[in-house]
Each structure stands twice: as C-alpha cells, then as structure tokens.
Short mmCIF file of C-alpha atoms in Angstrom, two decimals:
data_model
loop_
_atom_site.label_atom_id
_atom_site.label_comp_id
_atom_site.label_asym_id
_atom_site.label_seq_id
_atom_site.Cartn_x
_atom_site.Cartn_y
_atom_site.Cartn_z
CA MET L 30 -3.63 -1.26 -9.69
CA ILE L 31 -4.03 2.53 -9.69
CA ASN L 32 -0.91 4.52 -8.94
CA VAL L 33 -2.02 6.31 -5.80
CA GLU L 34 1.13 8.40 -5.55
CA GLU L 35 0.53 9.81 -9.06
CA LYS L 36 -3.16 10.46 -8.31
CA ILE L 37 -2.17 12.42 -5.18
CA LYS L 38 0.22 14.59 -7.22
CA GLU L 39 -2.44 15.05 -9.91
CA LEU L 40 -4.83 16.37 -7.23
CA GLY L 41 -2.16 18.81 -5.98
CA ILE L 42 -1.91 17.14 -2.57
CA VAL L 43 1.41 16.97 -0.76
CA ILE L 44 1.84 14.10 1.67
CA PRO L 45 4.22 15.31 4.39
CA GLU L 46 6.63 13.27 6.47
CA ALA L 47 4.69 11.29 9.06
CA PRO L 48 4.20 13.25 12.27
CA LYS L 49 6.05 11.96 15.30
CA PRO L 50 3.89 10.53 18.11
CA GLY L 51 3.02 13.03 20.84
CA ALA L 52 3.00 10.37 23.56
CA VAL L 53 3.84 6.69 24.09
CA TYR L 54 2.36 4.79 21.12
CA VAL L 55 3.24 3.77 17.58
CA PRO L 56 1.76 5.76 14.66
CA ALA L 57 0.61 2.59 12.88
CA LYS L 58 0.47 -1.14 13.49
CA THR L 59 0.29 -3.80 10.80
CA VAL L 60 -1.43 -7.09 11.60
CA GLY L 61 -1.43 -9.46 8.65
CA LYS L 62 -2.88 -7.47 5.72
CA LEU L 63 -4.51 -4.84 7.96
CA VAL L 64 -2.93 -1.55 9.01
CA TYR L 65 -4.36 0.36 11.96
CA THR L 66 -3.33 3.99 12.33
CA SER L 67 -3.30 5.87 15.59
CA GLY L 68 -5.45 8.98 15.78
CA GLN L 69 -4.12 11.93 13.79
CA ASP L 70 -4.97 15.62 13.95
CA CYS L 71 -4.91 18.53 11.49
CA ARG L 72 -1.33 19.72 11.92
CA VAL L 73 0.58 21.37 9.10
CA ASN L 74 4.33 21.74 9.78
CA GLY L 75 3.73 20.95 13.45
CA LYS L 76 0.98 23.57 13.99
CA LEU L 77 -2.75 22.87 14.07
CA LEU L 78 -4.53 24.16 10.97
CA TYR L 79 -7.48 25.10 13.22
CA GLU L 80 -8.12 24.92 16.95
CA GLY L 81 -11.38 24.73 18.86
CA LYS L 82 -14.87 23.37 18.84
CA LEU L 83 -17.21 22.99 15.92
CA GLY L 84 -20.39 24.92 16.47
CA SER L 85 -18.79 27.67 18.57
CA ASP L 86 -15.22 28.40 17.42
CA LEU L 87 -15.30 26.89 13.93
CA THR L 88 -17.70 26.52 11.03
CA VAL L 89 -18.58 23.23 9.33
CA LYS L 90 -16.47 24.38 6.35
CA GLN L 91 -13.42 24.89 8.59
CA GLY L 92 -14.08 21.49 10.20
CA TYR L 93 -14.29 19.92 6.74
CA GLU L 94 -10.88 21.44 5.88
CA ALA L 95 -9.48 20.20 9.21
CA ALA L 96 -10.77 16.70 8.39
CA GLN L 97 -9.08 16.84 4.97
CA GLN L 98 -5.75 17.79 6.56
CA THR L 99 -6.20 15.13 9.21
CA MET L 100 -6.68 12.53 6.46
CA ILE L 101 -3.54 13.77 4.70
CA ASN L 102 -1.71 13.15 7.98
CA CYS L 103 -3.28 9.67 8.25
CA LEU L 104 -1.99 8.95 4.75
CA ALA L 105 1.47 10.18 5.77
CA VAL L 106 1.50 7.72 8.67
CA LEU L 107 0.22 4.96 6.40
CA LYS L 108 2.90 5.71 3.79
CA ALA L 109 5.62 5.58 6.44
CA GLU L 110 4.28 2.19 7.54
CA ILE L 111 3.79 0.52 4.12
CA GLY L 112 6.22 2.41 1.87
CA ASN L 113 3.90 3.11 -1.06
CA LEU L 114 0.24 4.12 -0.91
CA SER L 115 -0.44 2.10 -4.07
CA ARG L 116 -0.36 -0.96 -1.78
CA ILE L 117 -3.78 0.06 -0.40
CA LYS L 118 -6.30 -2.62 -1.37
CA GLN L 119 -9.18 -0.88 0.39
CA VAL L 120 -9.98 1.49 3.22
CA ILE L 121 -12.09 -0.47 5.67
CA LYS L 122 -13.07 1.95 8.42
CA LEU L 123 -12.61 5.47 9.75
CA LEU L 124 -13.19 6.33 13.37
CA ALA L 125 -13.50 10.10 13.61
CA PHE L 126 -13.96 12.39 16.59
CA VAL L 127 -15.19 15.97 16.28
CA ASN L 128 -14.50 18.47 19.06
CA SER L 129 -18.10 19.68 19.42
CA ALA L 130 -19.79 22.54 21.24
CA PRO L 131 -23.01 21.65 23.09
CA GLY L 132 -25.82 21.21 20.58
CA PHE L 133 -23.55 20.73 17.56
CA VAL L 134 -24.86 17.73 15.60
CA GLU L 135 -23.25 18.05 12.15
CA GLN L 136 -20.27 15.76 12.73
CA PRO L 137 -20.97 13.71 9.56
CA TYR L 138 -20.64 16.83 7.37
CA VAL L 139 -17.31 17.69 8.99
CA ILE L 140 -15.87 14.20 8.48
CA ASN L 141 -17.02 14.17 4.86
CA GLY L 142 -13.83 16.18 4.29
CA ALA L 143 -11.79 13.06 5.04
CA SER L 144 -14.14 10.59 3.35
CA GLU L 145 -14.46 12.55 0.11
CA LEU L 146 -10.69 13.03 -0.05
CA LEU L 147 -10.18 9.26 0.20
CA GLU L 148 -12.68 8.63 -2.58
CA ASP L 149 -11.06 11.32 -4.75
CA ILE L 150 -7.68 9.64 -4.33
CA LEU L 151 -8.64 5.95 -4.29
CA GLY L 152 -11.98 5.74 -6.07
CA ASP L 153 -13.97 2.69 -4.95
CA LYS L 154 -11.01 1.47 -2.84
CA GLY L 155 -11.50 4.58 -0.72
CA LYS L 156 -15.15 3.85 0.17
CA HIS L 157 -15.34 2.82 3.80
CA ALA L 158 -17.44 2.25 6.88
CA ARG L 159 -17.28 5.20 9.26
CA SER L 160 -18.19 6.57 12.65
CA ALA L 161 -18.29 10.35 13.23
CA ILE L 162 -18.52 10.94 16.97
CA ALA L 163 -18.95 14.13 18.97
CA SER L 164 -16.38 14.75 21.68
CA ASN L 165 -16.49 17.46 24.31
CA GLU L 166 -12.68 17.83 24.21
CA LEU L 167 -9.83 16.54 22.05
CA PRO L 168 -6.07 16.62 22.70
CA PHE L 169 -4.37 19.98 22.14
CA ASN L 170 -7.77 21.51 21.24
CA THR L 171 -7.69 19.95 17.77
CA PRO L 172 -11.11 20.12 16.09
CA VAL L 173 -10.83 16.64 14.54
CA GLU L 174 -9.06 13.36 15.27
CA ILE L 175 -9.23 10.41 12.86
CA GLU L 176 -7.89 6.88 12.88
CA MET L 177 -8.24 4.38 10.06
CA ILE L 178 -8.08 0.69 9.22
CA VAL L 179 -6.75 -0.21 5.78
CA GLU L 180 -6.26 -3.51 3.97
CA ILE L 181 -3.03 -3.69 1.98
CA GLU L 182 -1.84 -5.88 -0.90
#
C-alpha cells in the first residue's frame, strides 16, 4: 500500500482541516466500503480562490487551478471521514460542475486539474470515471464544485 500522506507531502500539497458544511448536510457519508463526499468548492482559508464563470471571468488555467484546490478540499473531507488517506483503495467517480458562461465548452480541461492531481497522488488508484458538467450558476459564485466516490480498504 502506498503511503498517500507521504506522497502528498512529497508533492508539496497541504491538506487543510475539512471545511465545515455551509448548509444542512454532512460533508461525507460512508456506506460499506464506499465514501461519498458532498460537493466541495475552491476555498482556501474560508475564501474562494477564484470567483466567477469560466469563459467570461476566468481562463481555463484559472479553472484548472480552482479544480485542483477543490480536489484538495475533497481530500480534506475524505481524510476527516476515514482518518488516513492511505486507506483509499480506488477513486471510483468524480461528478464535477463548472460555472460556465454561455458558449463555454471546455469543462473537461478545467476538471483535468482535479483528475491529474488525483493521479499524481494515487497513481492508478486515482484513475476514475468522471462527469464534467456545465452549470449556469454555482453556490457563492464558485467556478467549480466537485463531489467524489471512493472505495476504501
């Protein structure tokens, strides 16, 4: 089993404390060996890294960075739920929403920020099925929201 916590440090990534829910829901729910996270955004220390729509307010590169931070926040929630990220057996699925201006169709390139980060950290265990969906609005004007399903050991 790879030591995910060490790999994260090696990559220079800091997993923060899990963000508190902004409404009435739980951040993660474990059912058997599956963990479902609630949607996360790109906050750093309680403030959105970026705000706005891809294709009008933000570039694909900024969206990619927002997706990376969103995945870091997903991992924070996951860590709070399971204790140690080395318990991840595999990432099964990401469901990702991109706050998109009319005509913006590059959602997959934005969400690659999250997907590539998972593969960098977890290798083959990080490869997953994925949906990258355009949204005309997202809560708090976040550019990206991601939820994930993970199998644990």
